[in-house]
Structure formats: structure tokens, C-alpha cells
JSON list of C-alpha atoms in Angstrom, two decimals:
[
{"chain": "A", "resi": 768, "resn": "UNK", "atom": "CA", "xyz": [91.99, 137.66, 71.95]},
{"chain": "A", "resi": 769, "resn": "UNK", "atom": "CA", "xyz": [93.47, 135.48, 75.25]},
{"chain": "A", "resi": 770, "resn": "UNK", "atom": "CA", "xyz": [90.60, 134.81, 77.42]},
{"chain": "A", "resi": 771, "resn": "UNK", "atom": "CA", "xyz": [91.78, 133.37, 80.78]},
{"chain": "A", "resi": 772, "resn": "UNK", "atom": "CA", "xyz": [89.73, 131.94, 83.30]},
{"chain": "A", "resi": 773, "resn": "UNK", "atom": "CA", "xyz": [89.84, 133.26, 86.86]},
{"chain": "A", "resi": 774, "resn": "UNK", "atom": "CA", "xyz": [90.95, 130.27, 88.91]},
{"chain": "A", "resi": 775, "resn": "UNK", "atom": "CA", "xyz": [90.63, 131.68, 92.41]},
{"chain": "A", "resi": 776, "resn": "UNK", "atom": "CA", "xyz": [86.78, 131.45, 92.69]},
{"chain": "A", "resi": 777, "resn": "UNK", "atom": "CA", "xyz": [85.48, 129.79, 95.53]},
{"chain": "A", "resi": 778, "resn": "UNK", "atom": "CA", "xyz": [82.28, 127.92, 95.99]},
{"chain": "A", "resi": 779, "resn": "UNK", "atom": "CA", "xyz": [79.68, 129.76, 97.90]},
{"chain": "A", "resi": 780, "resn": "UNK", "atom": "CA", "xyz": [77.74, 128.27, 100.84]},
{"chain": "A", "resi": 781, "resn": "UNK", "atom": "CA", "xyz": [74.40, 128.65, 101.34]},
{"chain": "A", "resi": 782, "resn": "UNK", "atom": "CA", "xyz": [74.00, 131.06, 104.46]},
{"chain": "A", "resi": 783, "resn": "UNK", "atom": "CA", "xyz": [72.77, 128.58, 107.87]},
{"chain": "A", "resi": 784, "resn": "UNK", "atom": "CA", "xyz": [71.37, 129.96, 110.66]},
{"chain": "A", "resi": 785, "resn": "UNK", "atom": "CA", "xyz": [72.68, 129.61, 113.84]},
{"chain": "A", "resi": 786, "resn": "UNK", "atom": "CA", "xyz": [71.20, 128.75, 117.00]},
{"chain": "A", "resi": 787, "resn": "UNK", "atom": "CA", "xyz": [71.90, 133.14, 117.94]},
{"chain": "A", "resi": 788, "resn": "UNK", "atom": "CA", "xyz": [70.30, 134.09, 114.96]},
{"chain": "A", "resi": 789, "resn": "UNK", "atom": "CA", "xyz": [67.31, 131.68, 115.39]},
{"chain": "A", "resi": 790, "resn": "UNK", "atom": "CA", "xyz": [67.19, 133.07, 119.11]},
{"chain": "A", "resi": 791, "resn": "UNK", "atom": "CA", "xyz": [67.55, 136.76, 117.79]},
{"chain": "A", "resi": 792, "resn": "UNK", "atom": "CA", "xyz": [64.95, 136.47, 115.06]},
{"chain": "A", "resi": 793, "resn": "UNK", "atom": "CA", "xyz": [62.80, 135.21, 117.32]},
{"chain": "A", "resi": 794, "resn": "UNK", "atom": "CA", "xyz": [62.87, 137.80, 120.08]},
{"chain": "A", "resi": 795, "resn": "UNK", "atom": "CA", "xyz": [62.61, 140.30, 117.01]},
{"chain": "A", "resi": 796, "resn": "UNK", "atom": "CA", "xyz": [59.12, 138.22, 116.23]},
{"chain": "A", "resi": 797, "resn": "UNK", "atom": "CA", "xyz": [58.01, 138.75, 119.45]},
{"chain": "A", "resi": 798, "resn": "UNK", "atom": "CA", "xyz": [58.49, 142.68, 119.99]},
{"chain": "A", "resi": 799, "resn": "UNK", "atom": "CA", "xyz": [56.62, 142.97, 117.16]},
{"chain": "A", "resi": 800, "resn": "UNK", "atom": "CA", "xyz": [53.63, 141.05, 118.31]},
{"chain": "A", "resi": 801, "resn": "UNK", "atom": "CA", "xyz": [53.73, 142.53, 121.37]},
{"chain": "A", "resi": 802, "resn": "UNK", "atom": "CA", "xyz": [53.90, 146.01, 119.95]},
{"chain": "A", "resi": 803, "resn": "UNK", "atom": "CA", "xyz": [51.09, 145.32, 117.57]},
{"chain": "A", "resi": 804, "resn": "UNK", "atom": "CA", "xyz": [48.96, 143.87, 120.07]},
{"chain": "A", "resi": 805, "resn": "UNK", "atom": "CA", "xyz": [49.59, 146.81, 122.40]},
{"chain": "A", "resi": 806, "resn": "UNK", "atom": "CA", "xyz": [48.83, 149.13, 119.62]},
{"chain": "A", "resi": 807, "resn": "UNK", "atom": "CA", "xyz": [45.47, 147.03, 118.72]},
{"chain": "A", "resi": 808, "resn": "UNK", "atom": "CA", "xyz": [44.65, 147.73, 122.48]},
{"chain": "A", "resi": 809, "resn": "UNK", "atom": "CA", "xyz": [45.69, 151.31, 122.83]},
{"chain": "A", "resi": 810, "resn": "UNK", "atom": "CA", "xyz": [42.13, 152.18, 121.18]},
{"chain": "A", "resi": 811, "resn": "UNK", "atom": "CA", "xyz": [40.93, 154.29, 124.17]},
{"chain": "A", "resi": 812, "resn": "UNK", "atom": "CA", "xyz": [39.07, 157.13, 123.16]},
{"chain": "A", "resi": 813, "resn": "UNK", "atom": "CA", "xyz": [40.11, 160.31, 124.42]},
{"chain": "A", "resi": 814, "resn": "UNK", "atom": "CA", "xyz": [38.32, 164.01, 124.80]},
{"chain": "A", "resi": 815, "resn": "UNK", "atom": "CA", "xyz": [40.80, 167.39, 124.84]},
{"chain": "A", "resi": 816, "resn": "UNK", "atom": "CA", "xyz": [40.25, 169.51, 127.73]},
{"chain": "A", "resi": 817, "resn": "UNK", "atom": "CA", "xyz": [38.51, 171.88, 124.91]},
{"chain": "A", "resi": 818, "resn": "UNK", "atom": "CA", "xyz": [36.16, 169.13, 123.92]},
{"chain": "A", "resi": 819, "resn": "UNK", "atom": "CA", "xyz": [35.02, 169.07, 127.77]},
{"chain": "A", "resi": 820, "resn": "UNK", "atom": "CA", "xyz": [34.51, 172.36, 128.28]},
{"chain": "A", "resi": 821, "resn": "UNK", "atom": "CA", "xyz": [31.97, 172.16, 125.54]},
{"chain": "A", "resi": 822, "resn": "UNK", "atom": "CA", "xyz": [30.21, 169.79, 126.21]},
{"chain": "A", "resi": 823, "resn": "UNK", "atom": "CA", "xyz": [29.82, 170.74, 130.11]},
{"chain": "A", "resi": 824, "resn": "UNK", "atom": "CA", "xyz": [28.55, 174.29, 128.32]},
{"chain": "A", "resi": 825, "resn": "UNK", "atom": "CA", "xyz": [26.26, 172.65, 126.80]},
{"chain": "A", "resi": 826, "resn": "UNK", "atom": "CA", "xyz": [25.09, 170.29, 129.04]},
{"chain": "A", "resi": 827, "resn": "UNK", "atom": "CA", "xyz": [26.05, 166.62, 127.54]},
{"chain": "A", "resi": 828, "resn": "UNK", "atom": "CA", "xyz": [28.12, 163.76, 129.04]},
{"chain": "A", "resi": 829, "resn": "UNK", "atom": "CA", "xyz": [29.25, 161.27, 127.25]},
{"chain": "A", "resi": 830, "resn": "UNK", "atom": "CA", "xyz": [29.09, 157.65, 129.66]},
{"chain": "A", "resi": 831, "resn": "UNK", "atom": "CA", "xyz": [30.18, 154.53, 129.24]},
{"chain": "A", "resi": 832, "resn": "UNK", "atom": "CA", "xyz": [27.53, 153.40, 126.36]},
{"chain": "A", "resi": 833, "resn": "UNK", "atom": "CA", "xyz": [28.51, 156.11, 124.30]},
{"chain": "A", "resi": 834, "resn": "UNK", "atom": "CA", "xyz": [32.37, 156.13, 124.73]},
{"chain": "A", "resi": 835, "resn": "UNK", "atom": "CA", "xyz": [31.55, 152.95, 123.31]},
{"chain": "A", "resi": 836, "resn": "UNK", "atom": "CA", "xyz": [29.35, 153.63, 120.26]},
{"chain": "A", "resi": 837, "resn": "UNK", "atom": "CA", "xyz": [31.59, 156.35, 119.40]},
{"chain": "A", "resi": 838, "resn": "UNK", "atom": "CA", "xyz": [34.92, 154.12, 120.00]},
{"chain": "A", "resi": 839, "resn": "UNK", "atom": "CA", "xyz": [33.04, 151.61, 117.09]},
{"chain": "A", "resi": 840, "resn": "UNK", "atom": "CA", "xyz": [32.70, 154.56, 114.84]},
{"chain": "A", "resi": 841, "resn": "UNK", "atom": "CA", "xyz": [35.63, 155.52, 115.30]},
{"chain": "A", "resi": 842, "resn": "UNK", "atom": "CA", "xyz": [37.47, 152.23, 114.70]},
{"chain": "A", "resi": 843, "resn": "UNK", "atom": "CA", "xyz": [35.06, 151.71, 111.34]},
{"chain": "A", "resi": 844, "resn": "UNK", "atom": "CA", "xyz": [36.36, 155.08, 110.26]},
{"chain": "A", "resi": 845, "resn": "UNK", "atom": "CA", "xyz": [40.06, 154.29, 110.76]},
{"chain": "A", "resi": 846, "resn": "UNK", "atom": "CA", "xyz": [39.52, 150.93, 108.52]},
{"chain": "A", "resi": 847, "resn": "UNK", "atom": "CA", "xyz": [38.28, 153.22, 105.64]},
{"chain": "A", "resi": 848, "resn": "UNK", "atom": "CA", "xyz": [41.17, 155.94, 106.05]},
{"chain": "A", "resi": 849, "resn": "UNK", "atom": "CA", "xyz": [39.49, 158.42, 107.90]},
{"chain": "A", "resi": 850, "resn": "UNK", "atom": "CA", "xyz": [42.03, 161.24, 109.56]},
{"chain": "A", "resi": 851, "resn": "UNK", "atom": "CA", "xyz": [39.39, 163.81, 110.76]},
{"chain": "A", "resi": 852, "resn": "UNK", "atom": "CA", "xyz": [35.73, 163.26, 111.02]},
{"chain": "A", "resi": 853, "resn": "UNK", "atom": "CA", "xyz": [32.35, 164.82, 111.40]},
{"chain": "A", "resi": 854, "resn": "UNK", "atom": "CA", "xyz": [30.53, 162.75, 114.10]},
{"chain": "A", "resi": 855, "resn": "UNK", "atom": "CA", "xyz": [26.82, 163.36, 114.77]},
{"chain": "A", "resi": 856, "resn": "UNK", "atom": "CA", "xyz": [25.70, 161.42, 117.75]},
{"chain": "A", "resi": 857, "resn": "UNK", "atom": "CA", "xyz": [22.07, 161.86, 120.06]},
{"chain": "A", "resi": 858, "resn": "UNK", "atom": "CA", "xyz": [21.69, 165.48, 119.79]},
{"chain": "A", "resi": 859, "resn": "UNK", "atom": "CA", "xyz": [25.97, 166.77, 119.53]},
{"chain": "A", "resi": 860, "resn": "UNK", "atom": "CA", "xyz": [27.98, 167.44, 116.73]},
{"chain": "A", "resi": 861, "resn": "UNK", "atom": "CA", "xyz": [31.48, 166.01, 117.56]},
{"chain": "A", "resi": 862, "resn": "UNK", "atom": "CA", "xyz": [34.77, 166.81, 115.45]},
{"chain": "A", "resi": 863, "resn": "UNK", "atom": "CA", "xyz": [37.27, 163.93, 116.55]},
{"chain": "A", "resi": 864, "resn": "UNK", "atom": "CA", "xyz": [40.46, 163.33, 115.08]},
{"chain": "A", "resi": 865, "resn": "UNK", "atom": "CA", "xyz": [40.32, 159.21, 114.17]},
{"chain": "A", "resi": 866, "resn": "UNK", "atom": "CA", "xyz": [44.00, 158.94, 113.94]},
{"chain": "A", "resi": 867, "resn": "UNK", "atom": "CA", "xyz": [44.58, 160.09, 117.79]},
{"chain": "A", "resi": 868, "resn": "UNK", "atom": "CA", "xyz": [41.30, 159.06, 118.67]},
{"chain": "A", "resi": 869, "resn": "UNK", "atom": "CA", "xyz": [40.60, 162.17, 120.32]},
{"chain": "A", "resi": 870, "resn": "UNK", "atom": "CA", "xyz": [37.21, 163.77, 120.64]},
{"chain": "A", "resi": 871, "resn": "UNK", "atom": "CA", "xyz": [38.25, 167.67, 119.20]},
{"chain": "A", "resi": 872, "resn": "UNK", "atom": "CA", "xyz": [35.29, 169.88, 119.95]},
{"chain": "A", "resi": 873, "resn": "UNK", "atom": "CA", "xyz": [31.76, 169.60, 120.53]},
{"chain": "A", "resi": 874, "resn": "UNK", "atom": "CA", "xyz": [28.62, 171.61, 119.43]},
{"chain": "A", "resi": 875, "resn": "UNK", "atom": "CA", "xyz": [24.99, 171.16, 119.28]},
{"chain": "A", "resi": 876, "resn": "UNK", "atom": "CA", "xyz": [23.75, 169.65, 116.41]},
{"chain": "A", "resi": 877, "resn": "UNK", "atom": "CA", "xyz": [21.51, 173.26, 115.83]},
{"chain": "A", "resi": 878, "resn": "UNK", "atom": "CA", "xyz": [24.80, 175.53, 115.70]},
{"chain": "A", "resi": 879, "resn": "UNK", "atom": "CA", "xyz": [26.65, 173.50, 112.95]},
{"chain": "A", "resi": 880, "resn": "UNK", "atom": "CA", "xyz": [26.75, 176.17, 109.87]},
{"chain": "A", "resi": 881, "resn": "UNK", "atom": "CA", "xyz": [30.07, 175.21, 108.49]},
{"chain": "A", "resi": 882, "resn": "UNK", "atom": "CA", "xyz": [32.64, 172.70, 108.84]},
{"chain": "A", "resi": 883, "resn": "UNK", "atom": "CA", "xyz": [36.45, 172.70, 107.20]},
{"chain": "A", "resi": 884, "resn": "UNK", "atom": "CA", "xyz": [39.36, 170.22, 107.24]},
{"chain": "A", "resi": 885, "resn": "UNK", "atom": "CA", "xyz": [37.40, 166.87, 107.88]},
{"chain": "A", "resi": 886, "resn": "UNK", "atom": "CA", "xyz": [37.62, 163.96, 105.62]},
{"chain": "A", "resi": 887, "resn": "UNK", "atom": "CA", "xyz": [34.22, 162.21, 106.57]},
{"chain": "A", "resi": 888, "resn": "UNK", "atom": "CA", "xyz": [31.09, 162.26, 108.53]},
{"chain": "A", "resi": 889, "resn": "UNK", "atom": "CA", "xyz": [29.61, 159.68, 110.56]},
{"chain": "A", "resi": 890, "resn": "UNK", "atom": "CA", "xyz": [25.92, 159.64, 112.15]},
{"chain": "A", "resi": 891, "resn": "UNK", "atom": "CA", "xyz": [25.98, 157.40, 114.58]},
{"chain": "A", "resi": 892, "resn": "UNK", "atom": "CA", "xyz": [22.90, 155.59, 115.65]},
{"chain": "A", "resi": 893, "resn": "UNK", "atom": "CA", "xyz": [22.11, 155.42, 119.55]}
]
């Protein structure tokens, strides 16, 4: 058995950075703090055309105060998972989707008899 040694290996260098690299990776850095900070931000609750016509049927508005509580239970549901929720708030019944953060439809608390394709429920305090 002849067992020859390969003499045309080269030493490696380590890979250095150059100033464009630096300058790219950087720029990459901050997209991507920019675009999580925008998407931090983009937490504006929204309520479907449907949603509104429901609740002007029944007679609610939802003002400032309350876009706010239910923004906050909304945001508490997104930390545990939530995709689709139940949310009972003053006197309505609201289905939202947490992921959009869209108010869905609305009902009065009285007319809820059953409820499908929601991953959680939320009774939020006033």
C-alpha cells in the first residue's frame, strides 16, 4: 500500500471583514430594527365594516377608552398565542381576530348561544 501525501494544499485564511461588508451588515441591522419597531407600532386595532354595522344595530360605540382596553387584551392574548378570540367587554360580545387585530363581529352579550373556531376568551374588565 503507497500512501502519498497531497502536496498542493494551501493554508486557509481566516475570512476578514471588510470595511463593505461591515457597512452592509450594518444597514442589514438596521432594516431589521426598523421593521421590528414598525411592526411593534403597527398595533392599531381595527373593526371590519361588518363589525360596525353591528354594533351601530345594536347601539354600542366603542371610544377611545375602550379601543384601548381592548387593544391591551388584545396584545396579552397575542403573547399567549391567541389567533381568534372570544372578547366580552361592558355589555358586547366581540369575536376579534388577535393576529390582524381586527374586531370580527359584535353581539350582545344576551344573544351569544354558540360560538365555533376561537381559540380563547377574554372578559375584559371596564
Amino acid at each position: 500500500m503507497d500512501i502519498r501525501a497531497n502536496t498542493d494544499i494551501k493554508r486557509v485564511e481566516p475570512l476578514r471583514q471588510n470595511s463593505k461588508n461591515q457597512q452592509v451588515s450594518r444597514e442589514f441591522q438596521t432594516i431589521m430594527q426598523e421593521a421590528l419597531s414598525q411592526s411593534k407600532d403597527d398595533k392599531e386595532l381595527k373593526i371590519s365594516n361588518h363589525a360596525q354595522k353591528r354594533l351601530d344595530q345594536r347601539g354600542f360605540s366603542l371610544e377611545g377608552e375602550d379601543m384601548s382596553n381592548l387593544s391591551q387584551a388584545m396584545d396579552e392574548l397575542d403573547d399567549k398565542g391567541s389567533k381568534n378570540s372570544l372578547l366580552f367587554y361592558k355589555d358586547m360580545a366581540l369575536i376579534a381576530s388577535i393576529d390582524n387585530r381586527t374586531i370580527i363581529t359584535a353581539l350582545n352579550q344576551n344573544e351569544l348561544d354558540t360560538v365555533m373556531n376561537i381559540d380563547s376568551t377574554k372578559f375584559i374588565k371596564d
